Tab-separated table of C-alpha atoms (C1' of nucleotides) and ligand atoms in Angstrom:
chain	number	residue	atom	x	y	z
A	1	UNK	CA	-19.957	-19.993	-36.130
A	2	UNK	CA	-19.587	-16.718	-37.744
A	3	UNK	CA	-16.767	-14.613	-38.207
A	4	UNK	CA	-18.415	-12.180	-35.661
A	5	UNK	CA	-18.278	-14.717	-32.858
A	6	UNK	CA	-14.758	-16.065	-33.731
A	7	UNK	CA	-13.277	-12.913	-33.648
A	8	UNK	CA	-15.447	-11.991	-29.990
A	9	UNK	CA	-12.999	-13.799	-28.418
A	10	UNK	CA	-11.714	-10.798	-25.800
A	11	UNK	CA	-13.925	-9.774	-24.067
A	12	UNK	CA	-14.667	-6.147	-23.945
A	13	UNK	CA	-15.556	-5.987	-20.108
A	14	UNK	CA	-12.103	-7.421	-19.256
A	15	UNK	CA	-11.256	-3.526	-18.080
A	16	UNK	CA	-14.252	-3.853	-15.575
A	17	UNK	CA	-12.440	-7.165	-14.293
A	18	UNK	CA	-9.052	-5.402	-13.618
A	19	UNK	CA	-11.066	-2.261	-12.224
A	20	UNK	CA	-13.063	-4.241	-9.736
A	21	UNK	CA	-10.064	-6.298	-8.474
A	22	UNK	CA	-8.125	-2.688	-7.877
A	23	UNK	CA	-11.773	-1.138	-6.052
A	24	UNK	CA	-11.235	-4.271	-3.687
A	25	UNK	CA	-7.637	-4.163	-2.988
A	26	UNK	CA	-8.295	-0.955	-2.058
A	27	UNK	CA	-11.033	-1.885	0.971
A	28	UNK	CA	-8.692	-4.522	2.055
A	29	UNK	CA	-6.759	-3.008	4.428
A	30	UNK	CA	-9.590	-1.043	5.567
A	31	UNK	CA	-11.449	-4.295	6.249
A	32	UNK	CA	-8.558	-5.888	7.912
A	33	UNK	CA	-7.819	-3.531	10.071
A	34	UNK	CA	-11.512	-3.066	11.168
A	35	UNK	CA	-11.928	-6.788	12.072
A	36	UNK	CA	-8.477	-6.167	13.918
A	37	UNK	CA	-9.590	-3.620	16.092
A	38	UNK	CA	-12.975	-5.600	16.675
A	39	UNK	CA	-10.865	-8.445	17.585
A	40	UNK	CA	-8.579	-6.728	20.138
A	41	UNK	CA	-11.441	-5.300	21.504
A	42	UNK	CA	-13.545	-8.159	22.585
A	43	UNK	CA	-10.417	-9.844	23.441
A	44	UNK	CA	-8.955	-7.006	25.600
A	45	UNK	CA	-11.446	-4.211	26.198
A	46	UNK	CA	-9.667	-1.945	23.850
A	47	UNK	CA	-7.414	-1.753	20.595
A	48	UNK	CA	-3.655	-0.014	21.392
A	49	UNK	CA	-2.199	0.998	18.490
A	50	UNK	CA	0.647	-0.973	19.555
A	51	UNK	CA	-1.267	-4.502	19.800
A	52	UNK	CA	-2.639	-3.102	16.299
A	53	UNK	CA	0.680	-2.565	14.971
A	54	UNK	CA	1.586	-5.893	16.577
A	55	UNK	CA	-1.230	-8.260	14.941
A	56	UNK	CA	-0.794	-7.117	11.581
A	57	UNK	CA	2.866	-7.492	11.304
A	58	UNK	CA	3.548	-3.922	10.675
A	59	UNK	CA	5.216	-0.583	12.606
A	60	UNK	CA	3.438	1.449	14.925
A	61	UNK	CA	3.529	4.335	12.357
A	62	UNK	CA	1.760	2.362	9.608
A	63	UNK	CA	-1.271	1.615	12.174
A	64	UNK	CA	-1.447	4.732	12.796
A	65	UNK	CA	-1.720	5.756	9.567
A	66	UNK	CA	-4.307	3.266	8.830
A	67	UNK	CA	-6.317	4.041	11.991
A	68	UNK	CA	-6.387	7.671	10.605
A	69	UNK	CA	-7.770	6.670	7.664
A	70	UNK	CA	-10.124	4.362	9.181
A	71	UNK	CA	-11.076	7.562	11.201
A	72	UNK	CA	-11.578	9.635	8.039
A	73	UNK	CA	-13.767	7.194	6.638
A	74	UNK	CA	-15.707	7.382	9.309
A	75	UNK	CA	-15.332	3.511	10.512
A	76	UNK	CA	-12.783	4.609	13.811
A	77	UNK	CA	-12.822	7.191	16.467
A	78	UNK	CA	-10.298	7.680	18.991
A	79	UNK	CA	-8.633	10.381	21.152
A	80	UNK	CA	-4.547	10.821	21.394
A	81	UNK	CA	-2.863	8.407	23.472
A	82	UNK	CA	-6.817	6.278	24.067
A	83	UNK	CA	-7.040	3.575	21.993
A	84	UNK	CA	-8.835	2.685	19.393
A	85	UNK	CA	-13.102	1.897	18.585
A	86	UNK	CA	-15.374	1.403	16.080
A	87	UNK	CA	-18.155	3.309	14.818
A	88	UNK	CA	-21.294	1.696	14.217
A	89	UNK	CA	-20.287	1.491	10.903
A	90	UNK	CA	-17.255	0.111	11.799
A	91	UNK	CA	-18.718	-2.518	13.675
A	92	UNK	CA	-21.057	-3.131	11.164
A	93	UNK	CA	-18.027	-3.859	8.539
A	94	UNK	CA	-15.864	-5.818	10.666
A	95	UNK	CA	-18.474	-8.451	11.454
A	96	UNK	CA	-19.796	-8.564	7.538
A	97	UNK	CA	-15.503	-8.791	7.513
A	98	UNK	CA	-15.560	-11.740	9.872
A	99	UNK	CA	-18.015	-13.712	8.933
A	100	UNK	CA	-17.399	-13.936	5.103
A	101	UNK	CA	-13.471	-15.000	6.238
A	102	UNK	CA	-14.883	-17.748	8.074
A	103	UNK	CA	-17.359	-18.614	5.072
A	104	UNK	CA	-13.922	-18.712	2.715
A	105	UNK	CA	-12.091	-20.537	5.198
A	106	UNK	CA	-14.716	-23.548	5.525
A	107	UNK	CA	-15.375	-23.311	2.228
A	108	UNK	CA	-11.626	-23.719	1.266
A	109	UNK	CA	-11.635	-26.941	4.081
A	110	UNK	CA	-14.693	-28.330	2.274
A	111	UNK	CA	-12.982	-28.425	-1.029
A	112	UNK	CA	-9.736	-30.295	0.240
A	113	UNK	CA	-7.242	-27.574	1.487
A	114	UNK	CA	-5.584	-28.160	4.732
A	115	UNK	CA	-6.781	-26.182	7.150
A	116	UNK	CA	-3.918	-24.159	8.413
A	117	UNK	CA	-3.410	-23.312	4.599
A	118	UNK	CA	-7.438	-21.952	4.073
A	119	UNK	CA	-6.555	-19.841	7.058
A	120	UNK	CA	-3.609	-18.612	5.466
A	121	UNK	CA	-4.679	-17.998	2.246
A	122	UNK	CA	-8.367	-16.714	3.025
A	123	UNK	CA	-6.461	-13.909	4.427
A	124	UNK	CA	-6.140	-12.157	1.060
A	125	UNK	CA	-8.674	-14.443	-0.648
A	126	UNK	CA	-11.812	-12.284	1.108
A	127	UNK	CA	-11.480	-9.134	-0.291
A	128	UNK	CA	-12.474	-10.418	-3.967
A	129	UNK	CA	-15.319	-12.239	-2.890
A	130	UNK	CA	-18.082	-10.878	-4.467
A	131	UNK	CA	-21.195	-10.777	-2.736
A	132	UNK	CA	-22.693	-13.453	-5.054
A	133	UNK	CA	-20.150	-15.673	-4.594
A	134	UNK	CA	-20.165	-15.801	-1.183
A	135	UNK	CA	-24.029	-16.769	-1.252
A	136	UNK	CA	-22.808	-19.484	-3.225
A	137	UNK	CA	-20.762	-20.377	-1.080
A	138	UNK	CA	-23.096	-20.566	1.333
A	139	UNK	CA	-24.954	-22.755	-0.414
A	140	UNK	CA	-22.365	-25.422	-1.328
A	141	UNK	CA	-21.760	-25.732	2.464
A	142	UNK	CA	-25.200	-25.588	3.349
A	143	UNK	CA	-25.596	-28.851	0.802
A	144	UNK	CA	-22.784	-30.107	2.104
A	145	UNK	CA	-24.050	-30.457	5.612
A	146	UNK	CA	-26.756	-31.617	4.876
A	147	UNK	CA	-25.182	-34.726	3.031
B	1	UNK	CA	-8.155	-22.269	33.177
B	2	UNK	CA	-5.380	-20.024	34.324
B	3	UNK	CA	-4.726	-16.436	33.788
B	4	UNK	CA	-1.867	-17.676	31.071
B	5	UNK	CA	-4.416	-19.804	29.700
B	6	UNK	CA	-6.870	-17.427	28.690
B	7	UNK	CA	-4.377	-14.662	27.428
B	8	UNK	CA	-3.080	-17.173	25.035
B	9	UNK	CA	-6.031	-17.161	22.489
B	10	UNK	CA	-3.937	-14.532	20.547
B	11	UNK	CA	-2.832	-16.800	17.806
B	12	UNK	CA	1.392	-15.772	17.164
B	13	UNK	CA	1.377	-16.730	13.452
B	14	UNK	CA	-1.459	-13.600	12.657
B	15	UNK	CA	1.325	-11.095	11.618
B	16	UNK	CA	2.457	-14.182	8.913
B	17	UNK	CA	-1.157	-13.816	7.170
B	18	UNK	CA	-1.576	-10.411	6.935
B	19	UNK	CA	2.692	-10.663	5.160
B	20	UNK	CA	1.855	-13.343	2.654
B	21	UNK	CA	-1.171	-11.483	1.576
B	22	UNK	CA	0.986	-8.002	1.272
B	23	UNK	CA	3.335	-10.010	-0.756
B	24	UNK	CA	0.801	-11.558	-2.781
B	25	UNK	CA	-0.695	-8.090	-3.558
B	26	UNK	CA	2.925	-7.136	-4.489
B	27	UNK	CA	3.114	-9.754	-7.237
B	28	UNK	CA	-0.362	-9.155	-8.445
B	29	UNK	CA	-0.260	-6.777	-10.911
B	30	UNK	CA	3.022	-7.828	-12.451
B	31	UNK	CA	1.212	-11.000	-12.798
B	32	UNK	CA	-1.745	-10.011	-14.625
B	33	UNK	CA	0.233	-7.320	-17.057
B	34	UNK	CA	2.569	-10.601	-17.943
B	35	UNK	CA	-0.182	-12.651	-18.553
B	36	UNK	CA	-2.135	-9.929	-20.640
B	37	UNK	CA	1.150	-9.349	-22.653
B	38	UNK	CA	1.437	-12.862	-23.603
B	39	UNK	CA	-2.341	-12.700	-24.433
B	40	UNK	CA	-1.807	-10.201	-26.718
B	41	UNK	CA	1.177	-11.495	-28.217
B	42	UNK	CA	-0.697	-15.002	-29.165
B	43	UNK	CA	-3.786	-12.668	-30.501
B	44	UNK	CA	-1.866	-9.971	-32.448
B	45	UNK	CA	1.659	-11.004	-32.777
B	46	UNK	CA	2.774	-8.176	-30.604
B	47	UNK	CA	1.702	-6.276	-27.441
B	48	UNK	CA	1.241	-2.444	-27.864
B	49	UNK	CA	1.363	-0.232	-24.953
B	50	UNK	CA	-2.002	1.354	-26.147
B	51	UNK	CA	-3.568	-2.363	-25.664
B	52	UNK	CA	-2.162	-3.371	-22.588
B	53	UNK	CA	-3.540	-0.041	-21.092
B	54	UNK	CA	-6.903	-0.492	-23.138
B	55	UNK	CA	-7.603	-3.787	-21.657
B	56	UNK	CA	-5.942	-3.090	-18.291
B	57	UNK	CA	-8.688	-0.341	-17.903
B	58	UNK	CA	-5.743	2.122	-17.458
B	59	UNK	CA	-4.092	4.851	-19.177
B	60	UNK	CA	-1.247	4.300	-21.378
B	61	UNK	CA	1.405	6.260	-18.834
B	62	UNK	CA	0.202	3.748	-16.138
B	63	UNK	CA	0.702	0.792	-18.560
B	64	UNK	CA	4.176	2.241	-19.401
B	65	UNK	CA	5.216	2.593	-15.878
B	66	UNK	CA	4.191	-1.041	-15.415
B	67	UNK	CA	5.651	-2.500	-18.229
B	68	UNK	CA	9.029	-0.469	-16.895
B	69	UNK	CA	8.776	-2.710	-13.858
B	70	UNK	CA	8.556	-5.986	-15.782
B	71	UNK	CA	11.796	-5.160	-17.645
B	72	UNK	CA	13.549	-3.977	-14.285
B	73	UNK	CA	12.391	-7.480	-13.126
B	74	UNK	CA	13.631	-9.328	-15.897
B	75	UNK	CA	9.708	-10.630	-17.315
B	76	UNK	CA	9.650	-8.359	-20.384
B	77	UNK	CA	11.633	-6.557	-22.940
B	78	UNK	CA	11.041	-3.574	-25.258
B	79	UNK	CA	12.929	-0.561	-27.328
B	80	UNK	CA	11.398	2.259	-27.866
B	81	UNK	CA	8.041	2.822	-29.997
B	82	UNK	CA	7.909	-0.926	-30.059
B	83	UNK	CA	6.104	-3.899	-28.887
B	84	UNK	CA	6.368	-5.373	-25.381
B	85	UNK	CA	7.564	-8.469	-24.964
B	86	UNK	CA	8.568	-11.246	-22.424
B	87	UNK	CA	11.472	-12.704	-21.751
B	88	UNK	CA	11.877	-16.773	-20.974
B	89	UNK	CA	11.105	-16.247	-17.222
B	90	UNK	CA	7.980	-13.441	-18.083
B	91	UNK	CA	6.411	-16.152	-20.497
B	92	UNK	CA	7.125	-18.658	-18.016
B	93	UNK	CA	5.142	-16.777	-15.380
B	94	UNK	CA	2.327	-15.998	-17.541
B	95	UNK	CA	1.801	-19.077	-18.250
B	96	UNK	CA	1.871	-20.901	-14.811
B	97	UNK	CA	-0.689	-17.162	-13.965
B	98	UNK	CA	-2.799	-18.383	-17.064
B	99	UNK	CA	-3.389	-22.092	-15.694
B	100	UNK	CA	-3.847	-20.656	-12.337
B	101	UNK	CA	-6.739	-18.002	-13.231
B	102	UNK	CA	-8.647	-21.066	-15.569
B	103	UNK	CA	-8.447	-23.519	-12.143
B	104	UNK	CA	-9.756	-20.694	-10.061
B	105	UNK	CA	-12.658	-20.363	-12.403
B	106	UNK	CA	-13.403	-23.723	-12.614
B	107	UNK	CA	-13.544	-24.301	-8.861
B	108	UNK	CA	-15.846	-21.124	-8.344
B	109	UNK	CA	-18.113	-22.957	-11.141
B	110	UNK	CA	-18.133	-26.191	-9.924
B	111	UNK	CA	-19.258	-24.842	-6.717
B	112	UNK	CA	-22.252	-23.085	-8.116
B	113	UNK	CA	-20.695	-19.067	-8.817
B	114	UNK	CA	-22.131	-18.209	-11.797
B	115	UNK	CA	-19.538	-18.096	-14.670
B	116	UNK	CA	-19.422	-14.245	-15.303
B	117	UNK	CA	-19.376	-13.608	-11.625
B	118	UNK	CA	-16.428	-16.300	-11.171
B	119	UNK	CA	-14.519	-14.358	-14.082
B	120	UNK	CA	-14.466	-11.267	-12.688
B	121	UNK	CA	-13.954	-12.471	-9.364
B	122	UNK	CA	-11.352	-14.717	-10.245
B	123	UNK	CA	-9.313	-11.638	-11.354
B	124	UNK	CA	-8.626	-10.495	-8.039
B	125	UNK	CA	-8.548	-14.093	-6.294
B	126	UNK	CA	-5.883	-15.719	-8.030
B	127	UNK	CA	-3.104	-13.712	-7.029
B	128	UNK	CA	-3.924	-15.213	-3.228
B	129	UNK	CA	-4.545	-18.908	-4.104
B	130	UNK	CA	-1.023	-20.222	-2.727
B	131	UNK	CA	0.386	-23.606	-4.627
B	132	UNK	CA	-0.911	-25.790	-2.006
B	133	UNK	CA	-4.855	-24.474	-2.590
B	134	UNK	CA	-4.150	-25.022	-6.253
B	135	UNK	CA	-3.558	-28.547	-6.025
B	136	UNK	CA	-6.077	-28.885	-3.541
B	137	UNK	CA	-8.530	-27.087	-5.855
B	138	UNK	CA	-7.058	-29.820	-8.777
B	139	UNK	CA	-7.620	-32.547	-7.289
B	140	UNK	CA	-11.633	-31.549	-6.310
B	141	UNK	CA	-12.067	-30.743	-10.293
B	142	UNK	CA	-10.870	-34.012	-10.823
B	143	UNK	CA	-12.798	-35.965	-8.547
B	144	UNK	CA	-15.687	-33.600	-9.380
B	145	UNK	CA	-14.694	-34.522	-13.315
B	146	UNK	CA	-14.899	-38.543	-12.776
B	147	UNK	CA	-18.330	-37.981	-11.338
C	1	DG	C1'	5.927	13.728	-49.923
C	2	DT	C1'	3.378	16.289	-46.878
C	3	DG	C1'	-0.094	16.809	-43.366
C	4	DT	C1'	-2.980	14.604	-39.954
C	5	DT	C1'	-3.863	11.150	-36.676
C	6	DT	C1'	-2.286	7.794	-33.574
C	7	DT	C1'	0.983	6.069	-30.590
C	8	DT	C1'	4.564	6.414	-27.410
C	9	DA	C1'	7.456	8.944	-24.247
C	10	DA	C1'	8.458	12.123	-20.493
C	11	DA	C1'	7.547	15.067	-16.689
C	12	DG	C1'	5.208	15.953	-12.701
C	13	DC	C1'	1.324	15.454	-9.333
C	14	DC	C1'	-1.421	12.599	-5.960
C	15	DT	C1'	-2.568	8.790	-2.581
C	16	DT	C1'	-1.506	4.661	-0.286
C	17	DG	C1'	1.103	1.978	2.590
C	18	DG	C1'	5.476	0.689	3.951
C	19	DC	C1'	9.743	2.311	6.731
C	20	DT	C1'	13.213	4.920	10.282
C	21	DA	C1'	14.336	8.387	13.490
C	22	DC	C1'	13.120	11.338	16.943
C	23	DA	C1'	9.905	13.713	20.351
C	24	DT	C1'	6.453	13.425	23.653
C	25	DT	C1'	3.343	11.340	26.769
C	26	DT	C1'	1.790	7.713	29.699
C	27	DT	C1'	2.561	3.892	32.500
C	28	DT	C1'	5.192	1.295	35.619
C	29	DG	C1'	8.475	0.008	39.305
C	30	DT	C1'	10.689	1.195	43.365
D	1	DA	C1'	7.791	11.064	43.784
D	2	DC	C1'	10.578	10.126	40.283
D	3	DA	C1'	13.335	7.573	37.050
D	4	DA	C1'	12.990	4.195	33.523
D	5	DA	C1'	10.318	1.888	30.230
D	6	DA	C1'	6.661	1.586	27.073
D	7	DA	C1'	3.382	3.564	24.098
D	8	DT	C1'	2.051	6.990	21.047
D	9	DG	C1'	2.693	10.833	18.039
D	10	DT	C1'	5.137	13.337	14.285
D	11	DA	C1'	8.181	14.187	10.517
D	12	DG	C1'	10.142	12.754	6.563
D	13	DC	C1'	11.730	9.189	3.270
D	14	DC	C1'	10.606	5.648	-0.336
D	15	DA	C1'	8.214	2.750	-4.039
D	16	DA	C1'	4.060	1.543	-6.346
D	17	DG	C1'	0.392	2.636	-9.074
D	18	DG	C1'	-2.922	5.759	-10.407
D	19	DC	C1'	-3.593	10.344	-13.085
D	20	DT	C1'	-3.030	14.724	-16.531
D	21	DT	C1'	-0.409	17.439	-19.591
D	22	DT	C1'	2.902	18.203	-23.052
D	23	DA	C1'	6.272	16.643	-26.599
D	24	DA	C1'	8.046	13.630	-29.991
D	25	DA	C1'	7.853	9.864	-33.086
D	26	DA	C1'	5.528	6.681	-36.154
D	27	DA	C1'	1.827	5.400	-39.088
D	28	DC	C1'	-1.512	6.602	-42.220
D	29	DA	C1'	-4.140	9.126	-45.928
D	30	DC	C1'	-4.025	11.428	-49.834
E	201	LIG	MN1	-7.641	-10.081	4.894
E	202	LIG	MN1	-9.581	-11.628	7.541
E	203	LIG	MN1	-5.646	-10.946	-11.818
E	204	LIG	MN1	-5.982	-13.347	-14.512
DNA sequence: GTGTTTTTAAAGCCTTGGCTACATTTTTGT
DNA sequence: ACAAAAATGTAGCCAAGGCTTTAAAAACAC
């Protein structure tokens, strides 16, 4: 136990933590709003701004604005007064969106939280799961199942 | 299986998630600047704006700005060209963010993340993980802990 | 003690993601 | 067909959280 290793006791990639959590706030409301708009449309056929609006607790200006960004990302397409639909890339998103919420929720139920609270909470959990930690996750439940 | 029936698969609490996660997000980043202040504090004796904006991965306007929002909420104090620091309620909050962040890595461990992923990770989880995952997530370490 | 470096402050710009208010278009009911 | 209602668009406001640039103060070196 040198004085080297005593003193290496903050980290110097704690920046990179703080910079990664921003980069993933920042797709979260591009990833909700893309597994929105998937929803509504296999529900309904289409995705109205409105219903948009609606589902995500917000005004009809705000999904607006996020549908335009959507659009300028290339994820949305849509035509004045038409709703709302995905691009392939879009698509693509909002299912990689949907599936790793339902990996967080069960994995959240498997642990001991009740299950209308793993719903609730996954909601903001998924955006800063990490790609690794989601195959973990996997995993655990995997092993789980199989008892 | 009437018409009402299979309309009604629409669940009416959505717009509730997609709120709590907003306000979560809200309270994020005053979370993480009071728990780095209090960090630095125990390391150095004092918490510099240049160090807050060093480890924050941020420039030192952005960590002033911040740190301006702590005192207009009553977590921190500070006169000019001197250290930050918290009041009773901002050291109170860091700490309950502190204990929060450590159970969040430990879960993510104990279900097989890797360590350094579940660090950075846990940086942007933690702010979602509401006080009735927490205990949940407890009581697993526990029963995890007495093998 | 003076000069240089470091730190902090202050001003101003940008984007995002909320909102309200108002205008326009589409849909609906009769 | 047409009036009323609903949906959508548009403009403009705000706060948060980034940034750069410039100025002032404090700390440091000599
Ligand atoms: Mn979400
Ligand atoms: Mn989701
Ligand atoms: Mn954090
Ligand atoms: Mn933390």
């Amino acid at each position: 136990m040198t004085k080297d290793a005593e003193d290496n006791d903050a980290p110097p990639n704690q920046p990179e933590r703080f910079q990664q959590a921003r980069a993933a706030q920042a797709m979260a409301i591009l990833e909700d709003y893309a597994e929105m708009i998937s929803d509504l449309i296999e529900e309904m056929g289409e995705a109205r701004i409105t219903d948009i609006a609606s589902r995500m607790g917000v005004t009809h200006p705000t999904a607006t604005k996020a549908v335009a960004r959507l659009k300028r990302e290339g994820l949305a397409v849509s035509r004045p007064y038409r709703g709302v639909f995905l691009t392939d890339e879009g698509a693509d998103l909002a299912e990689r969106v949907r599936a790793r919420h339902r990996t967080v929720v069960h994995l959240l139920v498997a642990v001991g939280v009740p299950p209308e609270t793993a719903e609730m909470d996954a909601e903001g959990l998924e955006h800063h799961v990490s790609e690794i930690t989601l195959k973990a996750f996997e995993r655990y439940l995997d092993a789980a199942a199989a008892k």
